[in-house]
Structure formats: structure tokens, C-alpha cells
Coordinates of C-alpha atoms in Angstrom, one line a residue:
X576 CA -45.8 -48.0 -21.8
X577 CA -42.3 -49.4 -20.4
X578 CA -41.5 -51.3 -23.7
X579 CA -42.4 -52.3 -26.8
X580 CA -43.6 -55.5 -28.2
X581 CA -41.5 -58.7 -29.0
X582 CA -41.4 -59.7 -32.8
X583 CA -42.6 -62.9 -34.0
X584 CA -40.6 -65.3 -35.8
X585 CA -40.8 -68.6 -36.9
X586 CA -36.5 -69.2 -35.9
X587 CA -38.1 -68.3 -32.4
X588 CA -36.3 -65.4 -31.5
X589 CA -37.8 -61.7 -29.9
X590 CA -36.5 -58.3 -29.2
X591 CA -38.0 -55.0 -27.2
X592 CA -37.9 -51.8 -28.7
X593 CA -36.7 -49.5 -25.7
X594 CA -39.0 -46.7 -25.7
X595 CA -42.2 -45.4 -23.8
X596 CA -43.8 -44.9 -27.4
X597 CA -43.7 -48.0 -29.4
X598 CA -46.9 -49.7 -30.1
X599 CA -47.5 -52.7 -28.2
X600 CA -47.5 -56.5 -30.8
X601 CA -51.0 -56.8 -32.8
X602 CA -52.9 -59.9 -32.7
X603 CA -52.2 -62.5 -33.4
X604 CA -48.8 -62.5 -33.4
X605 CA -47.0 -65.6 -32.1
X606 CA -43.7 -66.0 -30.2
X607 CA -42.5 -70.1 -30.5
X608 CA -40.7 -71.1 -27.1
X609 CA -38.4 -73.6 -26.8
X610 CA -39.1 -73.9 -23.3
X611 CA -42.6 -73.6 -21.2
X612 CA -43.0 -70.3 -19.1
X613 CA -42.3 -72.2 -15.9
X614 CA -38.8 -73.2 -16.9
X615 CA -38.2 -69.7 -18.3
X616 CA -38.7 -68.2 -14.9
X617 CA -37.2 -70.9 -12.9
X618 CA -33.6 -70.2 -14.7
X619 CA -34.4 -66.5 -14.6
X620 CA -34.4 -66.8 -10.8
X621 CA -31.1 -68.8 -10.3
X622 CA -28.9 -66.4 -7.9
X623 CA -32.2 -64.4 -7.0
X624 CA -33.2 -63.7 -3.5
X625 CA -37.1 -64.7 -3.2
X626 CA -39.0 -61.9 -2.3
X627 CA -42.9 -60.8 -1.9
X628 CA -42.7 -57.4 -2.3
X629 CA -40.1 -54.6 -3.1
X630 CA -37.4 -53.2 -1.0
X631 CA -38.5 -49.3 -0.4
X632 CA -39.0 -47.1 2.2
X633 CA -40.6 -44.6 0.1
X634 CA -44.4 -44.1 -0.2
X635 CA -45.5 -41.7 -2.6
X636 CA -44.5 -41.2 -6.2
X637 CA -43.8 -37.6 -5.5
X638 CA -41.7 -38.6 -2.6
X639 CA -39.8 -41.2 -5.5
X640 CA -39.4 -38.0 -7.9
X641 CA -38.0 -36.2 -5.2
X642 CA -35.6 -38.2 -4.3
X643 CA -34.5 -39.0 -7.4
X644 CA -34.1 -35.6 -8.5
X645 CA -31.9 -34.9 -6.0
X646 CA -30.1 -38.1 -6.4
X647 CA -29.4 -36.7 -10.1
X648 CA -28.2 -33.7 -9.1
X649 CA -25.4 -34.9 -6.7
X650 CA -24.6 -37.5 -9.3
X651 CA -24.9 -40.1 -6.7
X652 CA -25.0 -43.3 -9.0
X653 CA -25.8 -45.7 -6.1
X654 CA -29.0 -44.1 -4.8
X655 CA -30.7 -44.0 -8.4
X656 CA -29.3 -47.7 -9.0
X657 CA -31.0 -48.4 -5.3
X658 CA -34.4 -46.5 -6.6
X659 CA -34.7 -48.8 -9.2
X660 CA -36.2 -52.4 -9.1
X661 CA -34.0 -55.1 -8.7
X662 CA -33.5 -58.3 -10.7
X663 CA -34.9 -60.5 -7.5
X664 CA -37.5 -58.1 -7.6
X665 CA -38.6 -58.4 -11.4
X666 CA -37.8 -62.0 -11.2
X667 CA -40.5 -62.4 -8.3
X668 CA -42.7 -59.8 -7.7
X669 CA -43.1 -57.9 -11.8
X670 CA -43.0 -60.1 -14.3
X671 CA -45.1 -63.3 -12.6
X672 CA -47.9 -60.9 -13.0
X673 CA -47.0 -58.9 -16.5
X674 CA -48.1 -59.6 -20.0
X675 CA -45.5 -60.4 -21.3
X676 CA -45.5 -63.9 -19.0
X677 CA -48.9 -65.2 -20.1
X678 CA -49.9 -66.4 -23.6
X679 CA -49.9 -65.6 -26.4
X680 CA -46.3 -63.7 -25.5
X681 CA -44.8 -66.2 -22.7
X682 CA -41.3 -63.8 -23.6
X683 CA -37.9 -65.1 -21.5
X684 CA -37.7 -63.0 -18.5
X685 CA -34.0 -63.0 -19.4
X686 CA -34.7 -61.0 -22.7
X687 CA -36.9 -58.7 -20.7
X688 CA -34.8 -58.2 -18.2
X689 CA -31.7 -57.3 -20.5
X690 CA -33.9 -55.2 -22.4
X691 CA -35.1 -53.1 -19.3
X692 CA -31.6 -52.7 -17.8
X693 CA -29.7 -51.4 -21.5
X694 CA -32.7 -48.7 -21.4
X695 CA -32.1 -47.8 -18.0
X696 CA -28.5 -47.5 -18.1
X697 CA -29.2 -45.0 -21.2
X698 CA -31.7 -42.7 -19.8
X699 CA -29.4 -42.4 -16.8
X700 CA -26.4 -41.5 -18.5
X701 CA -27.8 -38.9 -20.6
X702 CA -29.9 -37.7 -17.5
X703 CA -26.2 -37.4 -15.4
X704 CA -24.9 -35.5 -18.7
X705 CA -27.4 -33.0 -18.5
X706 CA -28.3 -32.8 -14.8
X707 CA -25.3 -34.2 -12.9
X708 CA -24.0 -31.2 -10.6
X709 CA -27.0 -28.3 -11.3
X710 CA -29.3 -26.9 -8.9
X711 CA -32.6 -29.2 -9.2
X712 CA -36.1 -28.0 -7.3
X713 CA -39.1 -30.3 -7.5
X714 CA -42.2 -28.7 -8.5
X715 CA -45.1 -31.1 -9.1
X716 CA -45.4 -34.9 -10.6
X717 CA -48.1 -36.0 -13.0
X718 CA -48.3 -39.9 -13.9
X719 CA -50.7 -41.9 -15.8
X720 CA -51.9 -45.7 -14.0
X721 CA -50.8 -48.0 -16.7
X722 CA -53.3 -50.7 -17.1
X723 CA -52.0 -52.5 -19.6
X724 CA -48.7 -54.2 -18.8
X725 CA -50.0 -55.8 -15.5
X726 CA -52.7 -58.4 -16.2
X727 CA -53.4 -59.5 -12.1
X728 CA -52.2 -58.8 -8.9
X729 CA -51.3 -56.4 -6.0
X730 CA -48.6 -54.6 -8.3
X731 CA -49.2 -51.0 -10.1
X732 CA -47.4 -49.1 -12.8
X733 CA -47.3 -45.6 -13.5
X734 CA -46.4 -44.0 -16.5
X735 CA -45.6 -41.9 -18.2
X736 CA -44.8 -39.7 -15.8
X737 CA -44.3 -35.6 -16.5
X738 CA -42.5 -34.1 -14.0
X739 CA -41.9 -30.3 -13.5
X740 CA -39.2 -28.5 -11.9
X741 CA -36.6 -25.9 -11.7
X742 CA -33.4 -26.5 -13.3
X743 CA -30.9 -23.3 -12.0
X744 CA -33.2 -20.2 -12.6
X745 CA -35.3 -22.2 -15.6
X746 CA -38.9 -24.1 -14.9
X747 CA -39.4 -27.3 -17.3
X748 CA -41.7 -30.0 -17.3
X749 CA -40.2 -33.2 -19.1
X750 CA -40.1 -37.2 -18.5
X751 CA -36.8 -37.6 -16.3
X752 CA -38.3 -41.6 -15.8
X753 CA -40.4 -44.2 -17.0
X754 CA -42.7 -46.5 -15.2
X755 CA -42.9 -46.4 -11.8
X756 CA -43.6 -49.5 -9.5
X757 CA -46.2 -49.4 -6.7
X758 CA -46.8 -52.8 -4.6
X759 CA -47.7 -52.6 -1.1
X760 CA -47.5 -48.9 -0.4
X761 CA -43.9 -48.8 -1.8
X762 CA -42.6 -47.0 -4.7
X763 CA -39.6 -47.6 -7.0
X764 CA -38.5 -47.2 -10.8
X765 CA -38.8 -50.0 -13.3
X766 CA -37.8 -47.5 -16.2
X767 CA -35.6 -44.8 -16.5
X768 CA -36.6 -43.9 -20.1
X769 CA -37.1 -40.1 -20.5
X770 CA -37.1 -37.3 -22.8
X771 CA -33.3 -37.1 -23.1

């Protein structure tokens, strides 16, 4: 899973673990909104460009990793920020369809959103530290469909993903990412959680 469950409260307040092994909430559980979901979203998407789909041109999760990977290894910061899903793209294409946007969690994209982009910057800072300027060879990809974050719609997640590949003269198979987005043929990273 991207990320963990928000916390209920009676003050109103939530918060995300940021990890691909916390539990999801239990039932039950309530999250009291100040504001209805459509209001939520509609102040999410202030400053957002409205969009249907994502902005990729790759088409295969392997192709992604690949990419990626070598993205990592030339410590080129603005291909894996352009691999990732964008706030326009959360704001409109992920989280109209997630979970976390229907009852009984109706979270603040805002919060979501936060919490997805703190995790990301993490895992790829420590990814950089131990990657940045090493010879990296793709080897193979394994992800699992995640079928529980998205309730409807054309959208896809996968993960976790295990990827394997050379690092120097060593083979290793770890999680470099998170979830990976697939809508309309087109691939990109919603998580960059991993192992380090």
C-alpha cells in the first residue's frame, strides 16, 4: 500500500503514516470534516492545470524502472521529479477515484498530498545517497496490482514493486519505489518509498 490510514479524532484532525507497511484504518473509524468532500477538492485544485489523464510517454512499468534507474544513477533530480505524478495530476486524475475521497474517510486532498510528497522527497534522497553516481543494470521488475486504494475508474496502481538489478559487479533485488500509476497506457510513480 502507498500509505497508511488517517486517525480518527473527535478535534477533527488526520495524519498518514508514510510507509508501504502500515495497516490500512479499521472499521469504523470516523474522520469529522469541517468541510464536504466537494469543497475539499475544489481548494485542492486552485493553481492546478485540469487534466484527464497523466503526462507520460512511457508504457510499461519495466520501461518506468528503467528509466528511473538510470535517472538515479546520473543523479539527474529533474527526470525522477518528472517521473513522478504531479499535483494537477493527483488533484484530477488519483485521488477523485481513491479511497481515501469517499466515506467513511472523505481525507483533505491537501493532507494527502503533503503526506505523499514528504515520503517521496525521503526515499529519493536516501536512494541518491546510496545510488547517485554507480553503475546501475536493470534486470527484471515484479509488482503487485493494488486493488485496494482505487475504489472506480480507468486508473491502476501497482505495488509494491521488487525490482532486481546489478549495482557495480553485485545483483540485488530490493523496492527502489512505491506505487506505480497506470491510466491510459501510461506509467508514472505516485511513491517513491523503498527499502532504504
Amino acid at each position: 500500500m502507498l500509505l497508511g490510514a488517517a486517525c480518527s479524532g473527535k478535534a477533527g484532525t488526520a495524519a498518514l503514516a508514510t510507509t508501504d507497511s502500515v495497516s490500512w484504518r479499521k472499521p469504523g473509524d470516523v474522520v469529522d470534516s469541517i468541510f464536504p468532500m466537494a469543497e475539499y477538492e475544489r481548494r485542492f485544485r486552485i493553481g492546478t492545470d485540469s487534466t484527464a489523464t497523466i503526462a507520460s510517454s512511457i508504457g510499461s512499468r519495466d520501461a518506468l524502472a528503467r528509466t528511473f534507474l538510470a535517472a538515479l544513477a546520473r543523479g539527474d533530480t529533474a527526470t525522477l521529479a518528472s517521473l513522478a505524478i504531479s499535483r494537477s495530476e493527483f488533484a484530477w486524475v488519483i485521488f477523485p477515484d481513491h479511497r481515501y475521497a469517499a466515506p467513511p474517510y472523505e481525507l483533505d486532498p491537501a493532507l494527502f498530498w503533503r503526506q505523499i510528497t514528504q515520503a517521496n522527497s525521503k526515499g529519493i534522497s536516501r536512494a541518491l545517497q546510496r545510488h547517485r553516481g554507480k553503475t546501475l543494470a536493470f534486470i527484471a521488475l515484479s509488482c503487485q496490482r493494488d486493488t485496494l486504494q482505487m475504489l472506480h475508474g480507468p486508473t491502476a496502481l501497482w505495488g509494491p514493486c521488487s525490482m532486481k538489478y546489478r549495482v557495480n559487479d553485485s545483483t540485488v533485488t530490493r523496492q527502489l519505489f512505491g506505487t506505480i500509476v497506470e491510466r491510459s497506457g501510461k506509467m508514472k510513480f505516485l511513491s517513491y518509498a523503498n527499502d532504504f
